[in-house]
PDB file of C-alpha atoms in Angstrom:
ATOM      1  CA  MET A   1     -16.458  35.850  43.320  1.00  0.00           C
ATOM      2  CA  LYS A   2     -15.489  32.432  44.668  1.00  0.00           C
ATOM      3  CA  LEU A   3     -17.167  30.702  41.735  1.00  0.00           C
ATOM      4  CA  LEU A   4     -15.452  33.027  39.308  1.00  0.00           C
ATOM      5  CA  SER A   5     -12.115  32.322  40.945  1.00  0.00           C
ATOM      6  CA  GLN A   6     -12.623  28.547  40.698  1.00  0.00           C
ATOM      7  CA  GLY A   7     -13.680  28.845  37.061  1.00  0.00           C
ATOM      8  CA  HIS A   8     -10.619  30.916  36.337  1.00  0.00           C
ATOM      9  CA  VAL A   9      -8.356  28.293  37.910  1.00  0.00           C
ATOM     10  CA  ILE A  10     -10.016  25.491  35.933  1.00  0.00           C
ATOM     11  CA  ALA A  11      -9.767  27.435  32.671  1.00  0.00           C
ATOM     12  CA  THR A  12      -6.128  28.230  33.326  1.00  0.00           C
ATOM     13  CA  HIS A  13      -5.422  24.553  34.022  1.00  0.00           C
ATOM     14  CA  LEU A  14      -7.142  23.449  30.809  1.00  0.00           C
ATOM     15  CA  VAL A  15      -5.165  25.927  28.752  1.00  0.00           C
ATOM     16  CA  ALA A  16      -1.930  24.706  30.301  1.00  0.00           C
ATOM     17  CA  VAL A  17      -2.795  21.041  29.662  1.00  0.00           C
ATOM     18  CA  THR A  18      -3.836  21.778  26.064  1.00  0.00           C
ATOM     19  CA  ALA A  19      -0.648  23.728  25.416  1.00  0.00           C
ATOM     20  CA  THR A  20       1.430  20.861  26.799  1.00  0.00           C
ATOM     21  CA  LYS A  21      -0.448  18.337  24.629  1.00  0.00           C
ATOM     22  CA  ILE A  22       0.052  20.442  21.500  1.00  0.00           C
ATOM     23  CA  SER A  23       3.739  20.816  22.301  1.00  0.00           C
ATOM     24  CA  GLN A  24       4.142  17.051  22.724  1.00  0.00           C
ATOM     25  CA  LEU A  25       2.335  16.364  19.452  1.00  0.00           C
ATOM     26  CA  ALA A  26       4.430  18.941  17.636  1.00  0.00           C
ATOM     27  CA  LYS A  27       7.635  17.374  18.908  1.00  0.00           C
ATOM     28  CA  SER A  28       6.425  13.918  17.849  1.00  0.00           C
ATOM     29  CA  THR A  29       5.506  15.212  14.410  1.00  0.00           C
ATOM     30  CA  LEU A  30       8.846  16.936  13.902  1.00  0.00           C
ATOM     31  CA  LEU A  31      10.707  13.811  14.993  1.00  0.00           C
ATOM     32  CA  LEU A  32       8.794  11.626  12.553  1.00  0.00           C
ATOM     33  CA  LEU A  33       9.200  14.086   9.703  1.00  0.00           C
ATOM     34  CA  ALA A  34      12.929  14.307  10.281  1.00  0.00           C
ATOM     35  CA  LEU A  35      13.207  10.529  10.543  1.00  0.00           C
ATOM     36  CA  LEU A  36      11.191   9.773   7.423  1.00  0.00           C
ATOM     37  CA  ALA A  37      12.307  12.609   5.140  1.00  0.00           C
ATOM     38  CA  PRO A  38      14.122  11.191   2.070  1.00  0.00           C
ATOM     39  CA  ALA A  39      17.903  11.113   2.249  1.00  0.00           C
ATOM     40  CA  GLY A  40      19.406  14.400   1.150  1.00  0.00           C
ATOM     41  CA  HIS A  41      16.234  16.329   1.997  1.00  0.00           C
ATOM     42  CA  THR A  42      15.823  18.657   4.934  1.00  0.00           C
ATOM     43  CA  LEU A  43      12.709  19.048   7.043  1.00  0.00           C
ATOM     44  CA  ALA A  44      12.101  22.327   5.240  1.00  0.00           C
ATOM     45  CA  ASP A  45      12.140  20.445   1.933  1.00  0.00           C
ATOM     46  CA  THR A  46       9.520  18.010   3.235  1.00  0.00           C
ATOM     47  CA  GLN A  47       7.266  20.837   4.373  1.00  0.00           C
ATOM     48  CA  SER A  48       7.645  22.950   1.222  1.00  0.00           C
ATOM     49  CA  THR A  49       4.454  24.641   0.038  1.00  0.00           C
ATOM     50  CA  ASP A  50       5.814  26.061  -3.199  1.00  0.00           C
ATOM     51  CA  ALA A  51       2.650  26.893  -5.146  1.00  0.00           C
ATOM     52  CA  THR A  52       4.537  26.587  -8.434  1.00  0.00           C
ATOM     53  CA  SER A  53       5.294  22.891  -7.892  1.00  0.00           C
ATOM     54  CA  PRO A  54       3.467  20.715 -10.474  1.00  0.00           C
ATOM     55  CA  ALA A  55       3.417  17.834  -8.005  1.00  0.00           C
ATOM     56  CA  LEU A  56       1.462  19.867  -5.443  1.00  0.00           C
ATOM     57  CA  HIS A  57      -1.134  20.841  -8.031  1.00  0.00           C
ATOM     58  CA  ALA A  58      -1.638  17.161  -8.939  1.00  0.00           C
ATOM     59  CA  HIS A  59      -2.147  15.885  -5.415  1.00  0.00           C
ATOM     60  CA  LYS A  60      -5.463  14.474  -4.271  1.00  0.00           C
ATOM     61  CA  GLN A  61      -6.864  15.993  -1.102  1.00  0.00           C
ATOM     62  CA  ARG A  62      -7.590  12.536   0.337  1.00  0.00           C
ATOM     63  CA  VAL A  63      -7.224   8.888  -0.652  1.00  0.00           C
ATOM     64  CA  TYR A  64      -9.772   6.137  -0.120  1.00  0.00           C
ATOM     65  CA  LEU A  65     -10.484   2.444  -0.060  1.00  0.00           C
ATOM     66  CA  ARG A  66     -13.307   1.676  -2.539  1.00  0.00           C
ATOM     67  CA  ASP A  67     -16.249  -0.482  -1.619  1.00  0.00           C
ATOM     68  CA  SER A  68     -15.831  -3.795  -3.428  1.00  0.00           C
ATOM     69  CA  VAL A  69     -19.472  -3.888  -4.532  1.00  0.00           C
ATOM     70  CA  THR A  70     -20.490  -0.295  -5.246  1.00  0.00           C
ATOM     71  CA  GLY A  71     -17.117   1.298  -5.909  1.00  0.00           C
ATOM     72  CA  VAL A  72     -17.998   4.199  -3.608  1.00  0.00           C
ATOM     73  CA  ALA A  73     -15.069   5.790  -1.773  1.00  0.00           C
ATOM     74  CA  VAL A  74     -15.105   4.573   1.824  1.00  0.00           C
ATOM     75  CA  ASN A  75     -14.281   7.400   4.227  1.00  0.00           C
ATOM     76  CA  GLN A  76     -14.679   5.410   7.439  1.00  0.00           C
ATOM     77  CA  SER A  77     -12.353   2.418   7.330  1.00  0.00           C
ATOM     78  CA  GLU A  78      -9.099   1.457   8.986  1.00  0.00           C
ATOM     79  CA  LEU A  79      -7.271   1.381   5.652  1.00  0.00           C
ATOM     80  CA  THR A  80      -8.537   4.828   4.690  1.00  0.00           C
ATOM     81  CA  ARG A  81      -7.617   6.226   8.112  1.00  0.00           C
ATOM     82  CA  GLN A  82      -4.089   4.866   8.054  1.00  0.00           C
ATOM     83  CA  ALA A  83      -3.427   5.958   4.464  1.00  0.00           C
ATOM     84  CA  ASN A  84      -4.390   9.547   5.258  1.00  0.00           C
ATOM     85  CA  GLN A  85      -2.554   9.584   8.581  1.00  0.00           C
ATOM     86  CA  PHE A  86       0.716   8.002   7.462  1.00  0.00           C
ATOM     87  CA  VAL A  87       1.263   9.899   4.229  1.00  0.00           C
ATOM     88  CA  ASP A  88       4.250   8.773   2.139  1.00  0.00           C
ATOM     89  CA  VAL A  89       4.773   5.503   4.025  1.00  0.00           C
ATOM     90  CA  TYR A  90       1.325   3.850   3.716  1.00  0.00           C
ATOM     91  CA  PHE A  91      -0.714   3.740   0.512  1.00  0.00           C
ATOM     92  CA  VAL A  92      -4.105   2.554  -0.690  1.00  0.00           C
ATOM     93  CA  GLU A  93      -3.719   4.438  -4.002  1.00  0.00           C
ATOM     94  CA  GLY A  94      -1.355   6.964  -5.523  1.00  0.00           C
ATOM     95  CA  TRP A  95      -1.745  10.559  -4.383  1.00  0.00           C
ATOM     96  CA  GLY A  96      -1.507  11.960  -7.916  1.00  0.00           C
ATOM     97  CA  GLN A  97      -4.015  12.311 -10.746  1.00  0.00           C
ATOM     98  CA  GLN A  98      -2.108  10.519 -13.491  1.00  0.00           C
ATOM     99  CA  ARG A  99      -3.877   7.998 -15.706  1.00  0.00           C
ATOM    100  CA  GLN A 100      -1.926   5.123 -14.244  1.00  0.00           C
ATOM    101  CA  ILE A 101      -3.004   1.862 -12.624  1.00  0.00           C
ATOM    102  CA  ALA A 102      -0.971  -0.548 -10.530  1.00  0.00           C
ATOM    103  CA  LEU A 103      -2.137  -4.151 -10.783  1.00  0.00           C
ATOM    104  CA  THR A 104      -0.816  -6.123  -7.817  1.00  0.00           C
ATOM    105  CA  PHE A 105      -0.738  -9.848  -7.098  1.00  0.00           C
ATOM    106  CA  ASP A 106      -0.383 -11.534  -3.681  1.00  0.00           C
ATOM    107  CA  ASP A 107       0.574 -14.936  -2.267  1.00  0.00           C
ATOM    108  CA  GLY A 108       2.864 -16.247  -5.029  1.00  0.00           C
ATOM    109  CA  PRO A 109       5.034 -17.169  -6.744  1.00  0.00           C
ATOM    110  CA  SER A 110       3.267 -20.128  -8.349  1.00  0.00           C
ATOM    111  CA  GLN A 111       2.421 -21.695 -11.685  1.00  0.00           C
ATOM    112  CA  TYR A 112      -0.219 -18.990 -12.150  1.00  0.00           C
ATOM    113  CA  THR A 113       2.494 -16.351 -11.980  1.00  0.00           C
ATOM    114  CA  ARG A 114       4.028 -17.698 -15.191  1.00  0.00           C
ATOM    115  CA  ALA A 115       0.749 -17.215 -17.064  1.00  0.00           C
ATOM    116  CA  ILE A 116       0.337 -13.718 -15.606  1.00  0.00           C
ATOM    117  CA  LEU A 117       3.856 -12.762 -16.681  1.00  0.00           C
ATOM    118  CA  ASP A 118       3.132 -14.062 -20.201  1.00  0.00           C
ATOM    119  CA  ILE A 119       0.038 -11.842 -20.449  1.00  0.00           C
ATOM    120  CA  LEU A 120       1.876  -8.801 -19.104  1.00  0.00           C
ATOM    121  CA  ASP A 121       4.663  -9.342 -21.627  1.00  0.00           C
ATOM    122  CA  ARG A 122       2.246  -9.596 -24.549  1.00  0.00           C
ATOM    123  CA  HIS A 123       0.532  -6.351 -23.553  1.00  0.00           C
ATOM    124  CA  GLN A 124       3.730  -4.521 -22.580  1.00  0.00           C
ATOM    125  CA  ALA A 125       2.214  -3.868 -19.155  1.00  0.00           C
ATOM    126  CA  LYS A 126       3.911  -3.723 -15.770  1.00  0.00           C
ATOM    127  CA  ALA A 127       2.648  -5.014 -12.430  1.00  0.00           C
ATOM    128  CA  SER A 128       3.757  -5.679  -8.869  1.00  0.00           C
ATOM    129  CA  PHE A 129       4.036  -8.934  -6.947  1.00  0.00           C
ATOM    130  CA  PHE A 130       3.806  -9.316  -3.171  1.00  0.00           C
ATOM    131  CA  TRP A 131       5.333 -12.701  -2.521  1.00  0.00           C
ATOM    132  CA  MET A 132       5.702 -14.991   0.469  1.00  0.00           C
ATOM    133  CA  GLY A 133       9.167 -15.812   1.722  1.00  0.00           C
ATOM    134  CA  ASN A 134       8.546 -19.541   2.129  1.00  0.00           C
ATOM    135  CA  LYS A 135       7.865 -19.874  -1.619  1.00  0.00           C
ATOM    136  CA  ILE A 136      10.894 -18.016  -2.972  1.00  0.00           C
ATOM    137  CA  ALA A 137      13.527 -20.780  -2.941  1.00  0.00           C
ATOM    138  CA  ALA A 138      11.368 -23.118  -5.039  1.00  0.00           C
ATOM    139  CA  ASN A 139      10.479 -20.404  -7.560  1.00  0.00           C
ATOM    140  CA  GLN A 140      13.700 -18.481  -8.123  1.00  0.00           C
ATOM    141  CA  ALA A 141      13.349 -18.511 -11.912  1.00  0.00           C
ATOM    142  CA  ILE A 142       9.950 -16.780 -11.676  1.00  0.00           C
ATOM    143  CA  VAL A 143      11.332 -14.137  -9.306  1.00  0.00           C
ATOM    144  CA  THR A 144      14.247 -13.434 -11.643  1.00  0.00           C
ATOM    145  CA  ARG A 145      11.992 -13.253 -14.674  1.00  0.00           C
ATOM    146  CA  ALA A 146       9.621 -10.785 -13.012  1.00  0.00           C
ATOM    147  CA  LEU A 147      12.435  -8.498 -11.933  1.00  0.00           C
ATOM    148  CA  GLN A 148      14.136  -8.583 -15.342  1.00  0.00           C
ATOM    149  CA  ALA A 149      10.823  -7.687 -17.009  1.00  0.00           C
ATOM    150  CA  GLY A 150      10.590  -4.504 -14.930  1.00  0.00           C
ATOM    151  CA  HIS A 151       7.931  -5.562 -12.459  1.00  0.00           C
ATOM    152  CA  THR A 152       8.056  -4.691  -8.754  1.00  0.00           C
ATOM    153  CA  VAL A 153       8.912  -7.577  -6.433  1.00  0.00           C
ATOM    154  CA  ALA A 154       7.754  -6.973  -2.858  1.00  0.00           C
ATOM    155  CA  ASN A 155       7.251  -8.589   0.555  1.00  0.00           C
ATOM    156  CA  HIS A 156       4.032 -10.308   1.684  1.00  0.00           C
ATOM    157  CA  SER A 157       5.409 -11.929   4.865  1.00  0.00           C
ATOM    158  CA  TRP A 158       7.011 -15.351   5.294  1.00  0.00           C
ATOM    159  CA  SER A 159       3.954 -17.471   6.066  1.00  0.00           C
ATOM    160  CA  HIS A 160       0.856 -15.217   5.816  1.00  0.00           C
ATOM    161  CA  PRO A 161       0.007 -14.704   9.523  1.00  0.00           C
ATOM    162  CA  HIS A 162      -2.577 -12.409  11.026  1.00  0.00           C
ATOM    163  CA  GLY A 163      -0.531  -9.311  11.811  1.00  0.00           C
ATOM    164  CA  ALA A 164      -2.738  -8.424  14.759  1.00  0.00           C
ATOM    165  CA  THR A 165      -1.327 -11.412  16.642  1.00  0.00           C
ATOM    166  CA  LEU A 166       2.259 -10.121  16.437  1.00  0.00           C
ATOM    167  CA  SER A 167       4.137  -7.219  17.966  1.00  0.00           C
ATOM    168  CA  ALA A 168       6.081  -4.926  15.643  1.00  0.00           C
ATOM    169  CA  LYS A 169       9.321  -6.651  16.663  1.00  0.00           C
ATOM    170  CA  GLN A 170       7.881 -10.132  16.098  1.00  0.00           C
ATOM    171  CA  LEU A 171       6.484  -9.131  12.700  1.00  0.00           C
ATOM    172  CA  TRP A 172       9.882  -7.897  11.591  1.00  0.00           C
ATOM    173  CA  GLN A 173      11.965 -10.752  12.972  1.00  0.00           C
ATOM    174  CA  GLN A 174       9.653 -13.653  12.108  1.00  0.00           C
ATOM    175  CA  GLN A 175       8.002 -12.528   8.869  1.00  0.00           C
ATOM    176  CA  ILE A 176       9.446  -9.500   7.093  1.00  0.00           C
ATOM    177  CA  ALA A 177      13.213  -9.740   7.588  1.00  0.00           C
ATOM    178  CA  PRO A 178      13.436 -13.432   6.531  1.00  0.00           C
ATOM    179  CA  THR A 179      11.401 -12.693   3.394  1.00  0.00           C
ATOM    180  CA  ASN A 180      13.594  -9.707   2.566  1.00  0.00           C
ATOM    181  CA  GLN A 181      16.620 -11.959   2.890  1.00  0.00           C
ATOM    182  CA  ALA A 182      15.094 -14.685   0.703  1.00  0.00           C
ATOM    183  CA  LEU A 183      14.242 -12.166  -2.032  1.00  0.00           C
ATOM    184  CA  ALA A 184      17.628 -10.447  -1.800  1.00  0.00           C
ATOM    185  CA  LYS A 185      19.406 -13.773  -2.357  1.00  0.00           C
ATOM    186  CA  VAL A 186      17.676 -14.011  -5.730  1.00  0.00           C
ATOM    187  CA  THR A 187      17.376 -10.377  -6.795  1.00  0.00           C
ATOM    188  CA  GLY A 188      20.340  -8.761  -5.066  1.00  0.00           C
ATOM    189  CA  GLU A 189      17.956  -6.062  -3.817  1.00  0.00           C
ATOM    190  CA  GLN A 190      15.994  -5.378  -0.648  1.00  0.00           C
ATOM    191  CA  PRO A 191      12.238  -4.983  -1.255  1.00  0.00           C
ATOM    192  CA  ALA A 192      10.912  -1.457  -0.768  1.00  0.00           C
ATOM    193  CA  PHE A 193       7.269  -2.396  -0.156  1.00  0.00           C
ATOM    194  CA  TYR A 194       5.349  -4.607   2.264  1.00  0.00           C
ATOM    195  CA  ARG A 195       1.711  -5.682   2.077  1.00  0.00           C
ATOM    196  CA  PRO A 196       0.275  -7.153   5.279  1.00  0.00           C
ATOM    197  CA  PRO A 197      -1.694 -10.406   4.951  1.00  0.00           C
ATOM    198  CA  PHE A 198      -5.432  -9.820   5.385  1.00  0.00           C
ATOM    199  CA  GLY A 199      -4.685  -6.076   5.360  1.00  0.00           C
ATOM    200  CA  GLU A 200      -3.879  -6.284   9.089  1.00  0.00           C
ATOM    201  CA  ILE A 201      -1.225  -3.874  10.316  1.00  0.00           C
ATOM    202  CA  SER A 202      -1.036  -1.684  13.411  1.00  0.00           C
ATOM    203  CA  ASP A 203       0.114   1.922  13.510  1.00  0.00           C
ATOM    204  CA  GLU A 204       3.170   0.792  15.467  1.00  0.00           C
ATOM    205  CA  GLN A 205       4.036  -1.730  12.748  1.00  0.00           C
ATOM    206  CA  VAL A 206       3.639   0.903  10.006  1.00  0.00           C
ATOM    207  CA  LEU A 207       6.070   3.224  11.780  1.00  0.00           C
ATOM    208  CA  MET A 208       8.521   0.396  12.470  1.00  0.00           C
ATOM    209  CA  LEU A 209       8.603  -0.440   8.752  1.00  0.00           C
ATOM    210  CA  ALA A 210       9.068   3.217   7.856  1.00  0.00           C
ATOM    211  CA  GLN A 211      12.035   3.438  10.199  1.00  0.00           C
ATOM    212  CA  LYS A 212      13.560   0.472   8.369  1.00  0.00           C
ATOM    213  CA  GLY A 213      13.029   2.108   4.976  1.00  0.00           C
ATOM    214  CA  MET A 214       9.975   0.132   3.855  1.00  0.00           C
ATOM    215  CA  ARG A 215       6.577   1.461   2.787  1.00  0.00           C
ATOM    216  CA  THR A 216       3.267  -0.282   3.436  1.00  0.00           C
ATOM    217  CA  VAL A 217       0.965  -0.773   0.435  1.00  0.00           C
ATOM    218  CA  LEU A 218      -2.646  -1.895   0.649  1.00  0.00           C
ATOM    219  CA  TRP A 219      -5.186  -1.321  -2.165  1.00  0.00           C
ATOM    220  CA  SER A 220      -8.019   0.936  -3.313  1.00  0.00           C
ATOM    221  CA  VAL A 221      -9.843  -1.864  -5.186  1.00  0.00           C
ATOM    222  CA  ASP A 222     -10.214  -5.447  -3.956  1.00  0.00           C
ATOM    223  CA  THR A 223     -11.275  -7.835  -6.733  1.00  0.00           C
ATOM    224  CA  ARG A 224     -12.049 -10.527  -4.129  1.00  0.00           C
ATOM    225  CA  ASP A 225     -10.508 -13.081  -6.469  1.00  0.00           C
ATOM    226  CA  TRP A 226      -9.407 -14.964  -3.363  1.00  0.00           C
ATOM    227  CA  ASP A 227     -13.010 -16.203  -3.050  1.00  0.00           C
ATOM    228  CA  GLU A 228     -12.671 -18.765  -5.820  1.00  0.00           C
ATOM    229  CA  GLN A 229     -16.016 -20.407  -5.040  1.00  0.00           C
ATOM    230  CA  ALA A 230     -17.999 -17.231  -5.728  1.00  0.00           C
ATOM    231  CA  ILE A 231     -15.925 -14.987  -7.977  1.00  0.00           C
ATOM    232  CA  THR A 232     -15.736 -15.417 -11.753  1.00  0.00           C
ATOM    233  CA  ALA A 233     -13.365 -13.926 -14.310  1.00  0.00           C
ATOM    234  CA  LYS A 234     -16.137 -11.562 -15.403  1.00  0.00           C
ATOM    235  CA  HIS A 235     -16.658 -10.346 -11.859  1.00  0.00           C
ATOM    236  CA  ILE A 236     -12.936  -9.717 -11.412  1.00  0.00           C
ATOM    237  CA  SER A 237     -12.590  -7.724 -14.627  1.00  0.00           C
ATOM    238  CA  GLN A 238     -15.795  -5.755 -14.051  1.00  0.00           C
ATOM    239  CA  THR A 239     -14.741  -4.848 -10.514  1.00  0.00           C
ATOM    240  CA  VAL A 240     -11.516  -3.272 -11.725  1.00  0.00           C
ATOM    241  CA  ILE A 241     -13.135  -1.642 -14.778  1.00  0.00           C
ATOM    242  CA  SER A 242     -16.153  -0.198 -12.940  1.00  0.00           C
ATOM    243  CA  GLN A 243     -14.085   1.393 -10.176  1.00  0.00           C
ATOM    244  CA  ALA A 244     -11.754   3.433 -12.362  1.00  0.00           C
ATOM    245  CA  HIS A 245      -9.831   6.253 -10.686  1.00  0.00           C
ATOM    246  CA  PRO A 246      -6.406   7.821 -11.199  1.00  0.00           C
ATOM    247  CA  GLU A 247      -3.505   5.883  -9.696  1.00  0.00           C
ATOM    248  CA  MET A 248      -5.639   2.926  -8.611  1.00  0.00           C
ATOM    249  CA  ILE A 249      -3.963   0.062  -6.781  1.00  0.00           C
ATOM    250  CA  ALA A 250      -5.890  -3.143  -7.536  1.00  0.00           C
ATOM    251  CA  LEU A 251      -5.590  -6.283  -5.417  1.00  0.00           C
ATOM    252  CA  MET A 252      -5.448  -9.701  -7.087  1.00  0.00           C
ATOM    253  CA  HIS A 253      -3.722 -12.989  -6.305  1.00  0.00           C
ATOM    254  CA  ASP A 254      -1.324 -15.305  -8.108  1.00  0.00           C
ATOM    255  CA  ASP A 255      -1.551 -18.129  -5.547  1.00  0.00           C
ATOM    256  CA  GLY A 256      -3.438 -19.262  -2.460  1.00  0.00           C
ATOM    257  CA  GLY A 257      -5.931 -21.279  -4.481  1.00  0.00           C
ATOM    258  CA  ASN A 258      -7.149 -21.780  -8.028  1.00  0.00           C
ATOM    259  CA  ARG A 259      -6.338 -18.491  -9.777  1.00  0.00           C
ATOM    260  CA  SER A 260      -7.501 -19.444 -13.276  1.00  0.00           C
ATOM    261  CA  ALA A 261     -10.236 -16.805 -13.140  1.00  0.00           C
ATOM    262  CA  THR A 262      -7.667 -14.116 -12.337  1.00  0.00           C
ATOM    263  CA  VAL A 263      -5.522 -15.173 -15.279  1.00  0.00           C
ATOM    264  CA  GLN A 264      -8.578 -15.152 -17.553  1.00  0.00           C
ATOM    265  CA  ALA A 265      -9.672 -11.687 -16.387  1.00  0.00           C
ATOM    266  CA  LEU A 266      -6.284 -10.039 -16.762  1.00  0.00           C
ATOM    267  CA  PRO A 267      -6.225  -9.420 -20.551  1.00  0.00           C
ATOM    268  CA  VAL A 268      -9.717  -7.888 -20.398  1.00  0.00           C
ATOM    269  CA  ILE A 269      -8.615  -5.443 -17.703  1.00  0.00           C
ATOM    270  CA  ILE A 270      -5.398  -4.464 -19.442  1.00  0.00           C
ATOM    271  CA  GLU A 271      -6.954  -4.008 -22.882  1.00  0.00           C
ATOM    272  CA  HIS A 272      -9.815  -1.915 -21.470  1.00  0.00           C
ATOM    273  CA  TYR A 273      -7.539   0.547 -19.719  1.00  0.00           C
ATOM    274  CA  GLN A 274      -4.960   0.717 -22.467  1.00  0.00           C
ATOM    275  CA  ALA A 275      -7.748   1.641 -24.900  1.00  0.00           C
ATOM    276  CA  LEU A 276      -8.607   4.544 -22.564  1.00  0.00           C
ATOM    277  CA  GLY A 277      -5.030   5.766 -22.527  1.00  0.00           C
ATOM    278  CA  TYR A 278      -4.087   4.465 -19.080  1.00  0.00           C
ATOM    279  CA  GLN A 279      -0.625   3.116 -18.326  1.00  0.00           C
ATOM    280  CA  LEU A 280      -0.311  -0.157 -16.416  1.00  0.00           C
ATOM    281  CA  VAL A 281       2.680   0.542 -14.185  1.00  0.00           C
ATOM    282  CA  SER A 282       4.647  -0.989 -11.343  1.00  0.00           C
ATOM    283  CA  LEU A 283       4.514   0.408  -7.829  1.00  0.00           C
ATOM    284  CA  ASP A 284       8.094   1.578  -8.251  1.00  0.00           C
ATOM    285  CA  THR A 285       6.774   3.878 -10.972  1.00  0.00           C
ATOM    286  CA  LEU A 286       3.459   4.830  -9.371  1.00  0.00           C
ATOM    287  CA  LEU A 287       4.850   5.776  -5.965  1.00  0.00           C
ATOM    288  CA  LYS A 288       8.161   7.362  -6.925  1.00  0.00           C
ATOM    289  CA  ALA A 289       6.726  10.883  -7.214  1.00  0.00           C
ATOM    290  CA  PRO A 290       6.899  13.293  -4.247  1.00  0.00           C
ATOM    291  CA  GLN A 291       3.911  12.886  -1.918  1.00  0.00           C
ATOM    292  CA  PRO A 292       1.889  15.556  -0.103  1.00  0.00           C
ATOM    293  CA  THR A 293       3.504  17.246   2.891  1.00  0.00           C
ATOM    294  CA  GLY A 294       3.123  15.877   6.400  1.00  0.00           C
ATOM    295  CA  SER A 295       4.861  12.521   5.983  1.00  0.00           C
ATOM    296  CA  ALA A 296       3.804   9.869   8.497  1.00  0.00           C
ATOM    297  CA  VAL A 297       2.394  12.309  11.008  1.00  0.00           C
ATOM    298  CA  ALA A 298       1.148  10.380  14.025  1.00  0.00           C
ATOM    299  CA  SER A 299      -1.796  11.736  15.958  1.00  0.00           C
ATOM    300  CA  ASP A 300      -3.333  10.787  19.278  1.00  0.00           C
TER     301      ASP A 300
END
């Protein structure tokens, strides 16, 4: 009877602790949902499960980073984990099933950006550019041209640091806010998207950005064009072509080294997908649709 009594006490304690933990998590979830719900929307709107909604029918069950060599969806990776945990504020690909692709370019602006913009214009394709704040003042004409052509202009930090070395506050004050200001001076608009250099961003930093109205965008396909010693134009184009999936976000670069191979590969990629009926769209277009429920739910 004594053993039974002790077991009963332990079981009762575990139930109480579990209930408390669930309650704390629920409160945290509700707070984040209320904080991150779009303006004009209630928490009930965010959690809607209306089975008649076309957007719900089109949603993927899960999003993934793709392996850069095989193209296989990678279930166990930090990018995949964060994208599925912080829904609607962190993306590796679009959550829908539309035949759309977002080509994205990091590290510019530069002379390569001009050639990329020329190719996009000729093919009537849109793209997105994650640019560094310390390069904006010297390339204002390129920034203006990209925005006027309907491309997305976004934030890629001020000086390309390793995000893991910075607190959320330091990242904002030293890297993101100054770049936002530099871009706003030229465009008159605050960027809506941030891509962390090297793909490094902590959960705390993701939530900090969400609180400030910015969404974090990584990629589902990495062309590895940053490795200019090993990667050719054919490799870049074949990587993007062989890893086709709805609402892909492809990573390329318009500076940070010799990007001639990227420029050479771009028409091949665009023409291939346009022939298949895909649209080459900006991130503003790709990510404007409502996302699955459970926005930015943090878990222990």
